[in-house]
mmCIF file of N, CA and C in Angstrom:
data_model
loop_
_atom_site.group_PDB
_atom_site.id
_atom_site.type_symbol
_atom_site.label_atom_id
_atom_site.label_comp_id
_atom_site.label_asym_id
_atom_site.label_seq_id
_atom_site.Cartn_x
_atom_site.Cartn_y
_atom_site.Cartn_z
ATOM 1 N N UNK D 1 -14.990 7.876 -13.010
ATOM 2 C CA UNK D 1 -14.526 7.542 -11.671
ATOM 3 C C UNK D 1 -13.222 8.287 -11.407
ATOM 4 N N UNK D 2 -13.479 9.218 -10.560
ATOM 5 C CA UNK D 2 -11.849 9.866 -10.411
ATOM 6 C C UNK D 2 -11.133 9.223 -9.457
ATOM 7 N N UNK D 3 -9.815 9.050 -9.132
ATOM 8 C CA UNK D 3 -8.721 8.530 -8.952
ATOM 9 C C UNK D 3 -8.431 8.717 -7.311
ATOM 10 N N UNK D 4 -9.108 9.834 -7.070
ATOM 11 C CA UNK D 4 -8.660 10.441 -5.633
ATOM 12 C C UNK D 4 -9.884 9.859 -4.588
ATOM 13 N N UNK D 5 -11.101 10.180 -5.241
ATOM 14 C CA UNK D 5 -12.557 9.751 -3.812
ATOM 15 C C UNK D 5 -13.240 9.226 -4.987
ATOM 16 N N UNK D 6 -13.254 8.104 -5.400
ATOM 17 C CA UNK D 6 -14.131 7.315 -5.898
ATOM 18 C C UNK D 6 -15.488 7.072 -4.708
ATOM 19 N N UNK D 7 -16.475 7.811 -5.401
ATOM 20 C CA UNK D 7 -17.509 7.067 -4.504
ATOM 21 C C UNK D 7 -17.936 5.600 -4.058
ATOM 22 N N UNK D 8 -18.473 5.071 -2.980
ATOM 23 C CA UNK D 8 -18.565 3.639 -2.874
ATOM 24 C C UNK D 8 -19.544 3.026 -4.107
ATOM 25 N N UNK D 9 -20.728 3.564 -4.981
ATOM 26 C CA UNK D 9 -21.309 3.111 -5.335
ATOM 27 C C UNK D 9 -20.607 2.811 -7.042
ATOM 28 N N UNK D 10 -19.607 3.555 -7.026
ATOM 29 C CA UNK D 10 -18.431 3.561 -8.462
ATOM 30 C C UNK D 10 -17.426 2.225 -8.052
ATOM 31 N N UNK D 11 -17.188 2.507 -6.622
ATOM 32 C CA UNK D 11 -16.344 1.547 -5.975
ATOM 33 C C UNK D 11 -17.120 0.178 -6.216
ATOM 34 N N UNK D 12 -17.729 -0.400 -5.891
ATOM 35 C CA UNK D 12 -19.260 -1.243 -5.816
ATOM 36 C C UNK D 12 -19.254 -1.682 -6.803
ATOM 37 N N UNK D 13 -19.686 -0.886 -8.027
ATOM 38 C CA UNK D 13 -19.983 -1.370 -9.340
ATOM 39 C C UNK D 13 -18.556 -1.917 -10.151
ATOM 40 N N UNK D 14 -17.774 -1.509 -9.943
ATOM 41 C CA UNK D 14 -16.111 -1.835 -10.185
ATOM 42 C C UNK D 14 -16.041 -2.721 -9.632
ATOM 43 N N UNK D 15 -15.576 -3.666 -8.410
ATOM 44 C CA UNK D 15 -15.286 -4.674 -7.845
ATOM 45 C C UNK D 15 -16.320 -5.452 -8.313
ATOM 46 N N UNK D 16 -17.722 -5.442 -8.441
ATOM 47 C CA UNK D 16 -18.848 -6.555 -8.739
ATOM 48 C C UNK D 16 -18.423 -6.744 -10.348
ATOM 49 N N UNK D 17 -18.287 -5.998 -10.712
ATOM 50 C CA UNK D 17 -18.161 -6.071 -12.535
ATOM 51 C C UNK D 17 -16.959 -6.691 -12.563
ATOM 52 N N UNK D 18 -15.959 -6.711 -11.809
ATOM 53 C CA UNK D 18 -14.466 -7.863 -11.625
ATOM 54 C C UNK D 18 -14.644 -9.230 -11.363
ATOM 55 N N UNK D 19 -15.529 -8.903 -10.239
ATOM 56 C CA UNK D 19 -15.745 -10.536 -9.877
ATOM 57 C C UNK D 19 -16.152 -11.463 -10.797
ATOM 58 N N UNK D 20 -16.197 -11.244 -12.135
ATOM 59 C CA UNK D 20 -15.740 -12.146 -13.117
ATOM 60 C C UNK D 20 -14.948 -12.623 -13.670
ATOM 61 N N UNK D 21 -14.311 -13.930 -13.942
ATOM 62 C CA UNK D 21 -13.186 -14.182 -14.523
ATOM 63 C C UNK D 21 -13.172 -13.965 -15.683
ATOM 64 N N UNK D 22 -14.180 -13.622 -16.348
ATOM 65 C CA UNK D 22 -14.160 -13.413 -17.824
ATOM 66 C C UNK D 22 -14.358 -12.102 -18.217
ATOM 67 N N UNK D 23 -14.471 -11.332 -17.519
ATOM 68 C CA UNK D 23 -14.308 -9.809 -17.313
ATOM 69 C C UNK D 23 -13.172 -9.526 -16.932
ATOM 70 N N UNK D 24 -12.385 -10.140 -16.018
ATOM 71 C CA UNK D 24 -10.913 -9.392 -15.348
ATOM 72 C C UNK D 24 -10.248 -10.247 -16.883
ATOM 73 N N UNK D 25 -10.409 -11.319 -17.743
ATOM 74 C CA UNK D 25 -9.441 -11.842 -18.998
ATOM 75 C C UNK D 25 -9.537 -10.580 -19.787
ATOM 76 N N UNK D 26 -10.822 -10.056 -19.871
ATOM 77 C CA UNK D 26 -10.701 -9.142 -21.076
ATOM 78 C C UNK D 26 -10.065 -8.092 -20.323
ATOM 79 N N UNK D 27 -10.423 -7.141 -18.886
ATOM 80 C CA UNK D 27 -9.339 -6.295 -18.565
ATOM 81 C C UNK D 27 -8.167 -6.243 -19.033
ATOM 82 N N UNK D 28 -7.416 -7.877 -18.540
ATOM 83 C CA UNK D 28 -6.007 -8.077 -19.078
ATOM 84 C C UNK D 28 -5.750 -7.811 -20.690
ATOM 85 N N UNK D 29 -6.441 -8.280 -20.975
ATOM 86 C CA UNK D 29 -6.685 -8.133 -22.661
ATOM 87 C C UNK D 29 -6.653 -6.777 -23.107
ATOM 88 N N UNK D 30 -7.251 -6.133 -22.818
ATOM 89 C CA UNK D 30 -7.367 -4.855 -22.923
ATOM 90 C C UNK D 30 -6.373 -4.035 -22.160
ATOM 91 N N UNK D 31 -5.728 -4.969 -21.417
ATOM 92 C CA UNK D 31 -4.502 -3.739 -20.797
ATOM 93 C C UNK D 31 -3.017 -3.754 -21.920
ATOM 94 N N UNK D 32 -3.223 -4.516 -23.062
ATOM 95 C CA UNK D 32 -2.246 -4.788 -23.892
ATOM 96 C C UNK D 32 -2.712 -3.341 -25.377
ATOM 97 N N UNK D 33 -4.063 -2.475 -25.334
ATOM 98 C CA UNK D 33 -4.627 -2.327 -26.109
ATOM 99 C C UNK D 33 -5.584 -2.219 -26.535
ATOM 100 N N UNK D 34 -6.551 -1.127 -27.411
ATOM 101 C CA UNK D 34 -8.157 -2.039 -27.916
ATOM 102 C C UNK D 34 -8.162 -2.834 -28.510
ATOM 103 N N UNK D 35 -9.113 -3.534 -28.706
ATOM 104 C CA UNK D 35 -9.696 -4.376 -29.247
ATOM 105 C C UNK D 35 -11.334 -4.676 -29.668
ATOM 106 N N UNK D 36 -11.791 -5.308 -30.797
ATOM 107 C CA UNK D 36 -12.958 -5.437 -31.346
ATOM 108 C C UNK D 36 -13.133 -6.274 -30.141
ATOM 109 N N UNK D 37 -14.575 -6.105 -30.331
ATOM 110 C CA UNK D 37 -15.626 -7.181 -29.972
ATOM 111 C C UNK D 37 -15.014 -8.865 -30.884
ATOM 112 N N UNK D 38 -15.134 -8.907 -31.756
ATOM 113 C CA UNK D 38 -14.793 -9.920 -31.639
ATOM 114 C C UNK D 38 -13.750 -10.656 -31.363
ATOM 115 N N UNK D 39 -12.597 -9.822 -31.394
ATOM 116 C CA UNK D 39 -10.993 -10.120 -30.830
ATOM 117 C C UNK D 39 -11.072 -10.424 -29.553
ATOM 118 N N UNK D 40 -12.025 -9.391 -28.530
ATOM 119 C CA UNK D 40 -12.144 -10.229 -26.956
ATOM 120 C C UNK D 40 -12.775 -11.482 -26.841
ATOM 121 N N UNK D 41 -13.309 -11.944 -27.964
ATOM 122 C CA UNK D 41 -14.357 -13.346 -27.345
ATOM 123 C C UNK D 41 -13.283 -14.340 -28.091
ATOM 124 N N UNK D 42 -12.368 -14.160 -28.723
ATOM 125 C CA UNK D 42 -11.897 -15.642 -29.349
ATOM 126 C C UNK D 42 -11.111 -16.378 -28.528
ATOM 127 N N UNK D 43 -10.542 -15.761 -26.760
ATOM 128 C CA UNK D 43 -10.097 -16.930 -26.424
ATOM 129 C C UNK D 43 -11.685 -17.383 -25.101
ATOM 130 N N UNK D 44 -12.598 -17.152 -25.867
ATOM 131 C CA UNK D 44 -13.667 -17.523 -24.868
ATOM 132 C C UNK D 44 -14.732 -18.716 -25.639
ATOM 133 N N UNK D 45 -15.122 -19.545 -24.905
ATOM 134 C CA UNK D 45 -16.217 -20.510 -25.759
ATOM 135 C C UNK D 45 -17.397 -19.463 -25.251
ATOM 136 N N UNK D 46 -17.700 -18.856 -25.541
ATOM 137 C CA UNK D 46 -18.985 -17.906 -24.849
ATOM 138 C C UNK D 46 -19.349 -17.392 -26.590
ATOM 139 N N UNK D 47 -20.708 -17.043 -26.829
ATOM 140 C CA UNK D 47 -21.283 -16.547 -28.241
ATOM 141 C C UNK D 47 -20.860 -14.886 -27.609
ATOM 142 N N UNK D 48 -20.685 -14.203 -29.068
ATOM 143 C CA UNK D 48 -20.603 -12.874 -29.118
ATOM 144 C C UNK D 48 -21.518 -12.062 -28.140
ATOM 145 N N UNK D 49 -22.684 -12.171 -28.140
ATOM 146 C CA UNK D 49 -23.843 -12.095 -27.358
ATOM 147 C C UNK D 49 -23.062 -11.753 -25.806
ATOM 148 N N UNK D 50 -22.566 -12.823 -25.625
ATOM 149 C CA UNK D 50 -22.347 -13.219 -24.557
ATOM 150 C C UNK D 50 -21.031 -11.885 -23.936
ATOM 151 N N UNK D 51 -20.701 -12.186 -24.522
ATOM 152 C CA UNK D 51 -18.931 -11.673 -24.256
ATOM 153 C C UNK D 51 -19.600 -9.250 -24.670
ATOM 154 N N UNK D 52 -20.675 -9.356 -25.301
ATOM 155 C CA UNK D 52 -20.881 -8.192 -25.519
ATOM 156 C C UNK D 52 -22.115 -7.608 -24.119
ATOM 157 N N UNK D 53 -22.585 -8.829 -23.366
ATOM 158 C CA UNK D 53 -22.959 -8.716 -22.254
ATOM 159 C C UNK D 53 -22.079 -8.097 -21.447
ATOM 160 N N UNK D 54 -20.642 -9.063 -21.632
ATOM 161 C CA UNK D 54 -20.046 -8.667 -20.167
ATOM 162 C C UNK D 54 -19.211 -7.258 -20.258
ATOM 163 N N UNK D 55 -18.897 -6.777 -21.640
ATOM 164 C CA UNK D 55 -18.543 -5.702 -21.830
ATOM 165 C C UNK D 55 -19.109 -4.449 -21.599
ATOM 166 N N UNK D 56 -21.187 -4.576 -21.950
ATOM 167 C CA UNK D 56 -21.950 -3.365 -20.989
ATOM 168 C C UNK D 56 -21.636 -3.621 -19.582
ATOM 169 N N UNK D 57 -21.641 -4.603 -18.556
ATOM 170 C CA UNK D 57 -21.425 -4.817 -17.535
ATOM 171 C C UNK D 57 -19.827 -3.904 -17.136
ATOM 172 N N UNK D 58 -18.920 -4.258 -17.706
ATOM 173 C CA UNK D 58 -17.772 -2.648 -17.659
ATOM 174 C C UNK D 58 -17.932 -1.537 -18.033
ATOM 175 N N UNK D 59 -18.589 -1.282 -19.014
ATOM 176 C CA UNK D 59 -19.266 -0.186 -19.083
ATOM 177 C C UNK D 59 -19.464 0.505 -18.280
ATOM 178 N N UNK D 60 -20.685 -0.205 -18.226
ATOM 179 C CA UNK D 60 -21.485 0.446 -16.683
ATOM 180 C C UNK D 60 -20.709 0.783 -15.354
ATOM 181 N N UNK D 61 -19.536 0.171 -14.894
ATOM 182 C CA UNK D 61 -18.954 0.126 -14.210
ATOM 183 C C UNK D 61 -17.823 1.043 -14.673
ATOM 184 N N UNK D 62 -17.573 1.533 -15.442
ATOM 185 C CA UNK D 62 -16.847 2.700 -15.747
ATOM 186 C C UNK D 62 -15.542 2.319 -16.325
ATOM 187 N N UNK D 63 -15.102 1.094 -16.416
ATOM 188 C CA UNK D 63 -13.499 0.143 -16.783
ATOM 189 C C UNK D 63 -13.415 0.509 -18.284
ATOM 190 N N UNK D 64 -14.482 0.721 -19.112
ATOM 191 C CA UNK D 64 -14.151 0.381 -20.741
ATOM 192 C C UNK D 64 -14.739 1.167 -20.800
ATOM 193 N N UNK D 65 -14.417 1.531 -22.637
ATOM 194 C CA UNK D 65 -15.416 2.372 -22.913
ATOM 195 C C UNK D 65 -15.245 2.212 -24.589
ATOM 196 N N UNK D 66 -16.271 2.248 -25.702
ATOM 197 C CA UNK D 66 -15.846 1.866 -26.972
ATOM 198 C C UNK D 66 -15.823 3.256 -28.008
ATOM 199 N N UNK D 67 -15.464 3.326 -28.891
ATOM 200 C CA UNK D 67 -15.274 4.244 -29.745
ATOM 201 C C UNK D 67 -15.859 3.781 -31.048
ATOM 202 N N UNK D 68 -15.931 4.441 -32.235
ATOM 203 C CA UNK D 68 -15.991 4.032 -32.989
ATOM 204 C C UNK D 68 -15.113 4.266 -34.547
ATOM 205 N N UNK D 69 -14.834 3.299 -35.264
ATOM 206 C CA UNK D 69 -13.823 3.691 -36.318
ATOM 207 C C UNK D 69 -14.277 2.814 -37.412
ATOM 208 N N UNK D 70 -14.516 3.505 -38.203
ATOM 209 C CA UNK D 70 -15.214 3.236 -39.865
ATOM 210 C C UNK D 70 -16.278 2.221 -38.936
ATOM 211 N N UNK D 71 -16.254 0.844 -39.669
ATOM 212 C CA UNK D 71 -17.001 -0.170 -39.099
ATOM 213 C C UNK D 71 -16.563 -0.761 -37.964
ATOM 214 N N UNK D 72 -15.834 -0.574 -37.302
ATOM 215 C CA UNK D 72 -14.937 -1.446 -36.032
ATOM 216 C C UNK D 72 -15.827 -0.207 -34.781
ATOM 217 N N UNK D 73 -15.789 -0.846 -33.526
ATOM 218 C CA UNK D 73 -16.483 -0.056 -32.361
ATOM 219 C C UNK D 73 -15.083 -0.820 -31.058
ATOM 220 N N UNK D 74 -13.930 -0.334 -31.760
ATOM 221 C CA UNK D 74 -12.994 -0.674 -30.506
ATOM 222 C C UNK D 74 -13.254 -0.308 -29.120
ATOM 223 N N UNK D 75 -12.922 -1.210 -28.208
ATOM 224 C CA UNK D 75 -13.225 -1.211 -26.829
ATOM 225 C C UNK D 75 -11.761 -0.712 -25.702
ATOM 226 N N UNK D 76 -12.019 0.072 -25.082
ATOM 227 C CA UNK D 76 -10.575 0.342 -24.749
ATOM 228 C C UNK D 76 -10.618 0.336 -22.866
ATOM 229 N N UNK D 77 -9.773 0.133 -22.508
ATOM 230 C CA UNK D 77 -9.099 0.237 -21.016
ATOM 231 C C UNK D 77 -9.595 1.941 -20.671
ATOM 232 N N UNK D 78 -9.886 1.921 -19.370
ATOM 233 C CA UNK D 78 -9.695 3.133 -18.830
ATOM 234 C C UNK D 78 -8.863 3.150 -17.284
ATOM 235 N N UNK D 79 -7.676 3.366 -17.929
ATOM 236 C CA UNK D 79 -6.980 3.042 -16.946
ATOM 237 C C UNK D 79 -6.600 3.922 -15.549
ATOM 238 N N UNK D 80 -7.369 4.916 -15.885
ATOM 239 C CA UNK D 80 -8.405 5.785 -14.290
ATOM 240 C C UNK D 80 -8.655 5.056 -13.739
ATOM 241 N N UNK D 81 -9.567 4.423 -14.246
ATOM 242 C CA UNK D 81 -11.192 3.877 -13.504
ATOM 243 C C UNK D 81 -9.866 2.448 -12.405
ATOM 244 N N UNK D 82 -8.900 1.859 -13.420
ATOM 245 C CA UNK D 82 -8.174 1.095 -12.591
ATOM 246 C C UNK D 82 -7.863 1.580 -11.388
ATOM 247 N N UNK D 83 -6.960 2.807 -11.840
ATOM 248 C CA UNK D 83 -6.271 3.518 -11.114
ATOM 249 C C UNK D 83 -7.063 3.909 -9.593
ATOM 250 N N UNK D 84 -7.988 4.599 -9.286
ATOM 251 C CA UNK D 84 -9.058 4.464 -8.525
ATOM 252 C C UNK D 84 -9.498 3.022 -7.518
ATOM 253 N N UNK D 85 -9.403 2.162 -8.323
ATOM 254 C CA UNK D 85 -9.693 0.890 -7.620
ATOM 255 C C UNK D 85 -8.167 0.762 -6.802
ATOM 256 N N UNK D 86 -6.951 0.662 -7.658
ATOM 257 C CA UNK D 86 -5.875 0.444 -6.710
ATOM 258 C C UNK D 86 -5.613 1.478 -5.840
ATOM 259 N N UNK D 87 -5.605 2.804 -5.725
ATOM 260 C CA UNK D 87 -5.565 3.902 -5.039
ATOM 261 C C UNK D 87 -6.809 3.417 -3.306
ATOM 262 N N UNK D 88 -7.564 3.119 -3.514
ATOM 263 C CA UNK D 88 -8.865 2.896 -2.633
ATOM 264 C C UNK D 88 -7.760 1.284 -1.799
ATOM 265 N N UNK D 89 -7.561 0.107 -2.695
ATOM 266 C CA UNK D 89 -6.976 -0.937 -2.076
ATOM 267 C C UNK D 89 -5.563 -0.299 -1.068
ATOM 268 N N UNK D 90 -4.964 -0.055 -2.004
ATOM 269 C CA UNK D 90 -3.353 0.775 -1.294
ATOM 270 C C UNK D 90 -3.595 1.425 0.048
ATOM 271 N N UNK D 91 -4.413 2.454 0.080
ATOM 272 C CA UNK D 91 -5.207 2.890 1.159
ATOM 273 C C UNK D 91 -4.755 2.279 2.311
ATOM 274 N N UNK D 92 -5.883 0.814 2.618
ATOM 275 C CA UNK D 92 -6.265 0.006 3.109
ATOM 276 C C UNK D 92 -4.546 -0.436 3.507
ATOM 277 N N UNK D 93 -4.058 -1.222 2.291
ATOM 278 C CA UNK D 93 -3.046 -2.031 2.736
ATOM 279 C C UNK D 93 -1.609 -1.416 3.211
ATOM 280 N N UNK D 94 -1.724 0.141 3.322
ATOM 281 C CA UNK D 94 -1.013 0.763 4.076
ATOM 282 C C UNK D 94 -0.848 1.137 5.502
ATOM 283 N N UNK D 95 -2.509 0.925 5.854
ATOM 284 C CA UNK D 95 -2.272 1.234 7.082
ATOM 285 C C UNK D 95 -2.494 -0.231 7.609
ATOM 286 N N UNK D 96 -2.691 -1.160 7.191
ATOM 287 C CA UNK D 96 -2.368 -2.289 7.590
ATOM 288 C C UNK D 96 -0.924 -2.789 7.740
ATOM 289 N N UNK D 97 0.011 -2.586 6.713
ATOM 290 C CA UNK D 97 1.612 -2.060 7.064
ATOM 291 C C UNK D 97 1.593 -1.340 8.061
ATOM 292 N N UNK D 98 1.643 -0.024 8.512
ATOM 293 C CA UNK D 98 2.166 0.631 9.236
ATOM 294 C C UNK D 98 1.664 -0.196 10.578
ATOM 295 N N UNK D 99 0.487 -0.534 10.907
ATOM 296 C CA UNK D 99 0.092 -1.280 12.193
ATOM 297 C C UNK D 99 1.292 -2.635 12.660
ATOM 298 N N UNK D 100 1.407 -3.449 11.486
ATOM 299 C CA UNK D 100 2.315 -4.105 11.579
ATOM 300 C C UNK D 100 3.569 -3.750 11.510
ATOM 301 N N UNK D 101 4.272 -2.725 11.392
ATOM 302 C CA UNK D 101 5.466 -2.144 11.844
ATOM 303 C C UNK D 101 5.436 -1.451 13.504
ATOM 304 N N UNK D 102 4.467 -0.908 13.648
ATOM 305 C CA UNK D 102 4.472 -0.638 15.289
ATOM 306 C C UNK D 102 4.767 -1.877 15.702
ATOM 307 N N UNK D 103 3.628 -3.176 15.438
ATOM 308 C CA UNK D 103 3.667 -4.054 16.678
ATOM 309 C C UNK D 103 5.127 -4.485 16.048
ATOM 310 N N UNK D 104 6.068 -4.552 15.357
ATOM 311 C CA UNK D 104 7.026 -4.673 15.354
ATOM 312 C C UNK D 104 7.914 -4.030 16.305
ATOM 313 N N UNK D 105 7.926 -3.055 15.978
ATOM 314 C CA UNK D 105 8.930 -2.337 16.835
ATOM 315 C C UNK D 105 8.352 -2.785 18.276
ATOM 316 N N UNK D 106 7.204 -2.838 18.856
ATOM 317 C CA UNK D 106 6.817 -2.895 20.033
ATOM 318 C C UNK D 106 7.688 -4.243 20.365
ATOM 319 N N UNK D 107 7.702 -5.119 19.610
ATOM 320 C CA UNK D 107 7.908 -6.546 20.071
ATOM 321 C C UNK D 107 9.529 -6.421 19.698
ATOM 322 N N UNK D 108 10.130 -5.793 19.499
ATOM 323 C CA UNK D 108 11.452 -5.425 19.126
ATOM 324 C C UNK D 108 12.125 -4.714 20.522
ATOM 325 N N UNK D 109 11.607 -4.199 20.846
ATOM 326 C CA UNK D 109 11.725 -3.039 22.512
ATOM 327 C C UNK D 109 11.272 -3.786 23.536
ATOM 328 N N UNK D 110 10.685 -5.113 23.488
ATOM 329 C CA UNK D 110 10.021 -5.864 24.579
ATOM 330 C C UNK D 110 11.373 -7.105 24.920
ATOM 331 N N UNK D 111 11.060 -6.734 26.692
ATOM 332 C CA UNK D 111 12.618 -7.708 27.049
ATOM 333 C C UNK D 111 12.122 -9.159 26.485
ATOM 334 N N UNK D 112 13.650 -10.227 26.247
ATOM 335 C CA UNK D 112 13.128 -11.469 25.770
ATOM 336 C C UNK D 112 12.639 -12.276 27.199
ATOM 337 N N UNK D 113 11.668 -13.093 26.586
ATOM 338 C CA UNK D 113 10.678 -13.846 27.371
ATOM 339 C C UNK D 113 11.842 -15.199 27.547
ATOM 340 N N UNK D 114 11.337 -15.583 28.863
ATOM 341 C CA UNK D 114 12.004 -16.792 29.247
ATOM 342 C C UNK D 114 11.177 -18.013 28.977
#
């Protein structure tokens, strides 16, 4: 996912793969670092299974990605793929600022009402 024109369907698969709370814990988790598979599930009551579900689900969505070292398959941040998602939001919430600074000024230049 590059950083500048994320396509909507990269865009798409990123925000749906968030809309988990147990996907955005391990994000956080992973924004400290990799980590095993089993290091992301221990603050979860969810079976390994489970928690290695939601990790193809980032995958797929482009957020993680795992490596491998001797026996360990650390899972790591891709902090592009973030980067991209906030770049696309910022966007948005800029020109939503600037709109609200016109009608500022507009209502700033407008005589007071009686």
């Amino acid at each position: 996912m590059s950083a500048d024109a994320a396509p909507d369907a990269d865009l798409d698969r990123a925000f749906a793969a968030l809309a988990d709370p147990v996907r955005r814990a391990i994000i956080a988790r992973l924004s400290r670092g990799p980590a095993t598979l089993s290091e992301l599930a221990e603050p979860f009551e969810i079976s390994l299974q489970g928690v290695s579900k939601h990790i193809r689900v980032l995958e797929d969505a482009g957020l993680v990605w795992r490596t491998r070292d001797a026996q360990r398959r650390p899972v790591h941040l891709d902090a592009a793929a973030l980067e991209a998602l906030t770049s696309w939001i910022d966007r948005y919430r800029l020109e939503a600022e600037s709109a609200y600074r016109r009608l500022d000024a507009v209502l700033a230049a407008a005589p007071p009402s009686v």
